[in-house]
Short mmCIF file of C-alpha atoms and ligand atoms in Angstrom, two decimals:
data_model
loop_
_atom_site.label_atom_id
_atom_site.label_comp_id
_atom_site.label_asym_id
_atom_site.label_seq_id
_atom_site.Cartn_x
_atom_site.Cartn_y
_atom_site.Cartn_z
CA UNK A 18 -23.45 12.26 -25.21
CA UNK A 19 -22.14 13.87 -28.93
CA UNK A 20 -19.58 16.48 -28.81
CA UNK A 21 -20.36 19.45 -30.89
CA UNK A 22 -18.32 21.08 -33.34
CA UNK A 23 -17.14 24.04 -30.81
CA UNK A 24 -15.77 20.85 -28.61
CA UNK A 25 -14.24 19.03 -30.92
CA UNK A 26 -12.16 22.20 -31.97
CA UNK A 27 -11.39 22.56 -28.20
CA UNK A 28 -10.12 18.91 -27.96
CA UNK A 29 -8.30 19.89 -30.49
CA UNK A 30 -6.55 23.02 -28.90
CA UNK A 31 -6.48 22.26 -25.57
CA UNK A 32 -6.02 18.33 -25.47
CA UNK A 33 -8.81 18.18 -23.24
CA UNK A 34 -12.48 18.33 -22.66
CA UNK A 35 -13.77 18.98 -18.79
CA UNK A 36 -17.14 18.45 -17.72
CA UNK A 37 -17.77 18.88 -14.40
CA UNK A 38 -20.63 17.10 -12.93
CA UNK A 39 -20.86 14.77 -15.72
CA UNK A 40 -21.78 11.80 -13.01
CA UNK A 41 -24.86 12.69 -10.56
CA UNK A 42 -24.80 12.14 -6.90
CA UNK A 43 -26.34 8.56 -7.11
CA UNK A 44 -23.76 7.95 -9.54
CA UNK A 45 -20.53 9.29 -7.18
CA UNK A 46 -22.03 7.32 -4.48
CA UNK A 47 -21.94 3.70 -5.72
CA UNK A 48 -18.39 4.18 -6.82
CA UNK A 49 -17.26 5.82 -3.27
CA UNK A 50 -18.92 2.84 -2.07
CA UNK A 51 -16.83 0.53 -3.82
CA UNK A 52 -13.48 2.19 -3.19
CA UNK A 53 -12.56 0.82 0.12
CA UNK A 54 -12.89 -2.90 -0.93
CA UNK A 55 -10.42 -2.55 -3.95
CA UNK A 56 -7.71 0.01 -1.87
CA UNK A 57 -7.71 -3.27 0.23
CA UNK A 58 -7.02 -5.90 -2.28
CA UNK A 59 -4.11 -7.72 -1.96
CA UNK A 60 -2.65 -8.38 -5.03
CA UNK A 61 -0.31 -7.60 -7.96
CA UNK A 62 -2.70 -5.05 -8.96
CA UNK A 63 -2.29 -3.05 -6.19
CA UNK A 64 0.94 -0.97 -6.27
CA UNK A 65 1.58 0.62 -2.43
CA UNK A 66 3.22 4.06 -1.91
CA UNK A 67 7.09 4.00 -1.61
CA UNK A 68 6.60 6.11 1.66
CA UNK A 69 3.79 4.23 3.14
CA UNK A 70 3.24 0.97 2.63
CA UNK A 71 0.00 0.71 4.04
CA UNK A 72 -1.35 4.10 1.10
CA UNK A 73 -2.13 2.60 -2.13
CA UNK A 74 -0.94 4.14 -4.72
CA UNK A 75 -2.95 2.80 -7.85
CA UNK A 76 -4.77 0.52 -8.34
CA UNK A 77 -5.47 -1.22 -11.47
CA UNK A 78 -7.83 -3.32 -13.26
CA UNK A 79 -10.90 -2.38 -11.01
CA UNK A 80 -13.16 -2.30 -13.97
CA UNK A 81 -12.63 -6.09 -13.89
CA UNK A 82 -13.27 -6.97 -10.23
CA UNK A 83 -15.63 -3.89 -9.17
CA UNK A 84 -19.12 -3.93 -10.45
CA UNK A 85 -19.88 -0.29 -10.38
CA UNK A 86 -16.47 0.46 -11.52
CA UNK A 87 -17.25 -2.07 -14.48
CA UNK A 88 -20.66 -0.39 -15.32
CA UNK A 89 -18.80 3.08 -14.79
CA UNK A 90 -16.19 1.96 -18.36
CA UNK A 91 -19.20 1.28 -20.32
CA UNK A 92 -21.76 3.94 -20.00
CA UNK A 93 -22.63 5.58 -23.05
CA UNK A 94 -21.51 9.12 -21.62
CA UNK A 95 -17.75 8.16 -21.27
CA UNK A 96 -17.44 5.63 -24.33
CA UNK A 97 -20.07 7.45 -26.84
CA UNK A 98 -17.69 10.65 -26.70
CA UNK A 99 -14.73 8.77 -26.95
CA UNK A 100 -15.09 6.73 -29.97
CA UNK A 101 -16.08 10.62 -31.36
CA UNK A 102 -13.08 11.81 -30.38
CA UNK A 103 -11.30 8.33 -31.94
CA UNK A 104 -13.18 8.14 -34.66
CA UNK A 105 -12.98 4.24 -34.54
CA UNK A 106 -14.62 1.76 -31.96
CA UNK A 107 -12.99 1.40 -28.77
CA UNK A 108 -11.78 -1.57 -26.10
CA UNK A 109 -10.14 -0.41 -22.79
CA UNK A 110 -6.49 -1.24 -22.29
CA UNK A 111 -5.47 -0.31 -18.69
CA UNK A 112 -7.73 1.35 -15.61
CA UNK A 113 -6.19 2.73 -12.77
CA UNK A 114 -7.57 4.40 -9.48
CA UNK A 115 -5.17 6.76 -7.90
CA UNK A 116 -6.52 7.28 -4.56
CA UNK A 117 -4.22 10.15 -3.76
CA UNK A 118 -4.48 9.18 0.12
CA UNK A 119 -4.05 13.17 2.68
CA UNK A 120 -1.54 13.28 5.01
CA UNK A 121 1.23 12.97 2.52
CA UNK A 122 0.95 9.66 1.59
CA UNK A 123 -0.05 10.34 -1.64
CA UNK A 124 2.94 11.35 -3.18
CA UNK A 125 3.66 13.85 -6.45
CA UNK A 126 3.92 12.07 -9.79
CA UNK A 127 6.94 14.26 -12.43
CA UNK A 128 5.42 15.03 -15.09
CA UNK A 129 4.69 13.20 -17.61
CA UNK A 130 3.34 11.67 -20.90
CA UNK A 131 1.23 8.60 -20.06
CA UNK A 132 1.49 7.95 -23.41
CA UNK A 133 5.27 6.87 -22.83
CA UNK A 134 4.55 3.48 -21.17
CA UNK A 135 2.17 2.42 -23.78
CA UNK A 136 4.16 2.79 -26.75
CA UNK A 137 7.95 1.90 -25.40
CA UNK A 138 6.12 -1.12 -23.25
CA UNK A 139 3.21 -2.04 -24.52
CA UNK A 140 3.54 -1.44 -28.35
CA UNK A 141 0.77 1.35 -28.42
CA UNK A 142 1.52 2.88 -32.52
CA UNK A 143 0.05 5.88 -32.03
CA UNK A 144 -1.49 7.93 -29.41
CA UNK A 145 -5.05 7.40 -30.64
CA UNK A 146 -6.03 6.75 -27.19
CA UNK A 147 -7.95 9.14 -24.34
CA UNK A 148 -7.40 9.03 -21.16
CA UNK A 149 -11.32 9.47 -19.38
CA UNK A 150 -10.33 10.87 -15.65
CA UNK A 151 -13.13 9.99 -13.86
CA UNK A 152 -12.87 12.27 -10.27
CA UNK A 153 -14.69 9.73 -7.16
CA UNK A 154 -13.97 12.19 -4.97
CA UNK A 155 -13.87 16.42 -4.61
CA UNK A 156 -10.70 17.28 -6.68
CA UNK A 157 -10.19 20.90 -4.89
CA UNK A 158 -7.08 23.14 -4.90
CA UNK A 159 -6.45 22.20 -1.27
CA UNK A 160 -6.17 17.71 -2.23
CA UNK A 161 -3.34 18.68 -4.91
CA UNK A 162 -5.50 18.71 -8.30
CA UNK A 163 -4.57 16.92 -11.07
CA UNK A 164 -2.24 19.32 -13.33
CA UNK A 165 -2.04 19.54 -16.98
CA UNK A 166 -0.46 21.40 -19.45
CA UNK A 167 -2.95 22.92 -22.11
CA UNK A 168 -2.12 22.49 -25.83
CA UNK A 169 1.05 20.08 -24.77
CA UNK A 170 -0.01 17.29 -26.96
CA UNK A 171 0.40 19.76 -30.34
CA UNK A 172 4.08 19.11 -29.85
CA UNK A 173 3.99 15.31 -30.00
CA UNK A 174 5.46 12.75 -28.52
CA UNK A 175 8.31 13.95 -26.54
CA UNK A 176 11.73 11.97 -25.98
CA UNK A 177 11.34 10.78 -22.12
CA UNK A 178 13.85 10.01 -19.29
CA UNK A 179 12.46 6.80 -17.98
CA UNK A 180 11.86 7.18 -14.38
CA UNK A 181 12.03 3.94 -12.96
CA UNK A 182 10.58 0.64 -13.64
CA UNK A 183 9.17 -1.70 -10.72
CA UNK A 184 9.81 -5.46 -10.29
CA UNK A 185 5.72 -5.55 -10.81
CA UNK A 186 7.09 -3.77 -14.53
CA UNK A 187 4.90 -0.57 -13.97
CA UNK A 188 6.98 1.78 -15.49
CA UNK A 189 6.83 6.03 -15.60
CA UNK A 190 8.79 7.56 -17.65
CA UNK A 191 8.90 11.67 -17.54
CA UNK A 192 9.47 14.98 -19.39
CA UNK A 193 12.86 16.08 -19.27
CA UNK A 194 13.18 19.36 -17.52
CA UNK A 195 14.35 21.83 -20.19
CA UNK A 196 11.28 20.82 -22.26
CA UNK A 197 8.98 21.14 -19.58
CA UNK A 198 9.86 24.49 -18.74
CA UNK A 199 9.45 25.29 -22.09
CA UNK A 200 6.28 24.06 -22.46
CA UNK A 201 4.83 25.41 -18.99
CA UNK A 202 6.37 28.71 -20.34
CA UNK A 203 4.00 29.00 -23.56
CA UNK A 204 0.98 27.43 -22.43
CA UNK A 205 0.82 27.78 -18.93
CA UNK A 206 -0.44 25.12 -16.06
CA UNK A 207 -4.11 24.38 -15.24
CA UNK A 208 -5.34 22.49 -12.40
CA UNK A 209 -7.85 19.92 -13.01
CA UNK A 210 -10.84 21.02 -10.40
CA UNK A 211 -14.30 20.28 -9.35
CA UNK A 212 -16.70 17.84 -7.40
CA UNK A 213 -16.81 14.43 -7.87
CA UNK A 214 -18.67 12.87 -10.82
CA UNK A 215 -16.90 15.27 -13.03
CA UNK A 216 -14.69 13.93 -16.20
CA UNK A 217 -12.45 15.28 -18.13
CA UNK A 218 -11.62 13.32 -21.53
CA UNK A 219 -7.93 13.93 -22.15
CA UNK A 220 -5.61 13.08 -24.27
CA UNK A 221 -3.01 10.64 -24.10
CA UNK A 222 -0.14 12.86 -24.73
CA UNK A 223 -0.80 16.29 -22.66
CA UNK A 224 1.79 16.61 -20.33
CA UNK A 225 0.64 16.26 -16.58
CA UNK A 226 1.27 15.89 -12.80
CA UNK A 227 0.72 16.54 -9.46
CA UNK A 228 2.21 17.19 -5.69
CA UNK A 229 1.92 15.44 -2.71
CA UNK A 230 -1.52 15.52 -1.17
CA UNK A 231 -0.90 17.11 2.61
CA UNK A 232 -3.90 17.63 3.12
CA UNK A 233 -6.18 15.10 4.61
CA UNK A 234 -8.35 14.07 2.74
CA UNK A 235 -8.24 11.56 -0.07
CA UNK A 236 -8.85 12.33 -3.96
CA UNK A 237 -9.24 9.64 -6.22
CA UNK A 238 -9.82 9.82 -9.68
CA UNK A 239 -9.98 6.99 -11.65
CA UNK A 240 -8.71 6.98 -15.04
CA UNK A 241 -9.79 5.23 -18.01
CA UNK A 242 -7.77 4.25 -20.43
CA UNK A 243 -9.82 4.11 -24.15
CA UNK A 244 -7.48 2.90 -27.39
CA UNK A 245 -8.93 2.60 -30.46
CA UNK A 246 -9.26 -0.51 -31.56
CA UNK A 247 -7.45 0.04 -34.59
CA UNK A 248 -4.37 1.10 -32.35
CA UNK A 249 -4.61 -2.33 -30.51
CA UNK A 250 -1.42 -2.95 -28.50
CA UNK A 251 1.61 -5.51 -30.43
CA UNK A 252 3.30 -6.49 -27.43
CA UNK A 253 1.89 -8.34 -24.17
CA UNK A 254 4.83 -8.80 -21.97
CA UNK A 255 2.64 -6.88 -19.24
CA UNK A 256 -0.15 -8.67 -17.50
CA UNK A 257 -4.26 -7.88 -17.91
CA UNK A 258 -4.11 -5.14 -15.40
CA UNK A 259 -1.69 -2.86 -17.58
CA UNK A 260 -2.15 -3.92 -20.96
CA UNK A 261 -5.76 -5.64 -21.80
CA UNK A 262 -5.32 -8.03 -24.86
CA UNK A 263 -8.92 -8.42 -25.44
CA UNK A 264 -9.28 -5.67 -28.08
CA UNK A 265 -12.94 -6.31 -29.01
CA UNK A 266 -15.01 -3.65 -29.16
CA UNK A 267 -16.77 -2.37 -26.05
CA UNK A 268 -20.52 -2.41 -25.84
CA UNK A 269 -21.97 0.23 -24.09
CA UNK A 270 -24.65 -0.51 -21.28
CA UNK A 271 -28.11 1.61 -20.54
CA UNK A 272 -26.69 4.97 -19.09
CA UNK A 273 -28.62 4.09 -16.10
CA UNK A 274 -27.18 1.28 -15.05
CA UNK A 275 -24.46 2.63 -12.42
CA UNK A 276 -27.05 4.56 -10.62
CA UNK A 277 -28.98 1.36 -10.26
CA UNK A 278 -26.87 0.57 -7.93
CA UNK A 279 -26.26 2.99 -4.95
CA UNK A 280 -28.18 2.26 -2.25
O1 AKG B 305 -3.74 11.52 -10.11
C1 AKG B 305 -2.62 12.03 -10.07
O2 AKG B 305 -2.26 12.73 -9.13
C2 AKG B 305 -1.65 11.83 -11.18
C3 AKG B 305 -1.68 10.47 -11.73
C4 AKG B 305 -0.96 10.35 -13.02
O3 AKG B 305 -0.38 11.27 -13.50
C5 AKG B 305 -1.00 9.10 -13.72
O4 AKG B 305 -1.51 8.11 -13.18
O5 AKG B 305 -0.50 9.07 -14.86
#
C-alpha cells in the first residue's frame, strides 16, 4: 500500500492516518482466533488489571509467540506505509494487545504520549516511530473508543508527570492537566471508530486515551510499535517484550499470508 501525496499531508496535520477496513473478514478472524490463547498466558508479558486480576490488561510481545499475530507485523499493508511515513527501513520495538475486557474491567488509561516511555526508558532519540493500531475487534462508541487528540504531535514532545512504574518496569507516564486542556481546547477530541480489521497509523507523539469499558463486550486493538531503524533504541534495561534489541530490518511477507490461515 503507498500513501499519496493528499495522505502524507494529512499525516502530517492530523498525526494520523485511519483506514477502516484495511484487514478483510478472513483476516479479523484468524487473529480473533488467536486472542484467547495469549489473554491466557501466564507470564511476565502479561500485565493483569489493577481491579481485576483475572482481565488482562496488555499483553505484549504476541508477535513473537502468536503466528497470525506474527504474520499480522509483517504484511506489506502495515510495514510498506510505514517505512513511507519513516522514510527509513523499519524493525518493531514493542507490541501490545489491549484487550479492553466490558464490564469495567478494562480500565481508562490518562492521557498520554506513548512516546514518553520510549525515550526516558528505553533511549528512543526521536519520535521517528508509528504506532500501527490494529482494531481485532468492533471499536464502537458504546466499548470506549480509542481517543486521540488531532494535530497534538505539532507541539512536540511534552514534559510528562510519570504515572507510575510497575515492579515488571512498564511504565506510563501522562500529560499534565493544564496542557491537556489546552490542547483538547484547540484541536478538539476524536474517537478512534470502526469494525475490526481497520488501522489507523499514528504517530508516536499524538496525545491519547480512553475510559473504562462498561460495556460488555471486549475491544482489543493491538498496537504495533514501528521505529526506524535509524532511531534504534541505546538502552536495554527492559526485557524483549518492551524494548526489542534486534533492530534489523523487517522483511515483509506475501500480503496473503494471514488470511491463509483462518479456518
Ligand atoms: O487501547 C486503549 O484503550 C488505550 C491504550 C493506550 O493508550 C496505550 O496502550 O498506550
Amino acid at each position: 500500500m503507498h500513501l499519496d501525496d493528499h495522505q502524507l499531508a494529512e499525516y502530517e496535520e492530523q498525526g494520523y492516518l485511519f483506514f477502516p477496513g484495511l484487514l478483510d473478514r478472513d483476516e479479523v478472524a484468524a487473529l480473533q482466533q488467536a486472542v484467547p490463547e495469549i489473554l491466557d498466558r501466564q507470564g511476565p508479558e502479561v500485565i493483569r488489571e489493577k481491579g481485576d486480576s483475572t482481565a488482562a490488561r496488555l499483553a505484549f510481545g504476541a508477535h513473537v509467540y502468536s503466528e497470525p499475530f506474527r504474520r499480522l507485523s509483517l504484511l506489506p499493508r502495515l510495514v510498506e506505509p510505514v517505512r513511507q511515513l519513516l522514510e527509513d527501513d523499519v524493525y518493531l520495538h514493542q507490541s501490545r494487545m489491549n484487550p479492553k475486557q466490558g464490564f469495567g474491567s478494562g480500565a481508562s488509561w490518562e492521557w498520554h504520549q506513548d512516546y514518553s516511555a520510549w525515550h526516558v526508558v528505553d533511549g528512543m532519540a526521536e519520535p521517528r516511530c508509528v504506532m500501527a493500531t490494529v482494531f481485532v475487534d468492533d471499536c464502537t462508541a458504546a466499548k470506549s473508543p480509542l481517543l486521540v487528540i488531532p494535530g497534538s504531535h505539532r507541539d512536540g514532545f511534552l514534559d510528562s508527570v510519570q504515572l507510575h512504574q510497575d515492579a515488571d518496569g512498564y511504565s506510563l507516564y501522562h500529560v499534565d492537566r493544564d496542557t491537556f486542556e489546552r490542547l483538547a481546547e484547540e484541536n478538539g477530541i476524536e474517537a478512534l471508530v470502526g469494525p475490526a480489521g481497520s488501522v489507523c497509523l499514528c504517530h508516536s507523539i499524538v496525545v491519547h486515551g480512553s475510559a473504562n469499558n462498561v460495556s460488555p463486550w471486549r475491544r482489543a486493538i493491538m498496537y504495533l510499535i514501528y521505529n526506524a531503524v535509524s532511531n534504534a533504541c541505546t538502552n536495554g534495561d527492559r526485557p524483549w517484550f518492551q524494548n526489542n534489541r534486534d533492530f534489523a530490518p523487517l522483511e515483509t511477507i506475501d500480503d496473503g499470508a494471514l488470511r491463509e490461515l483462518s479456518t
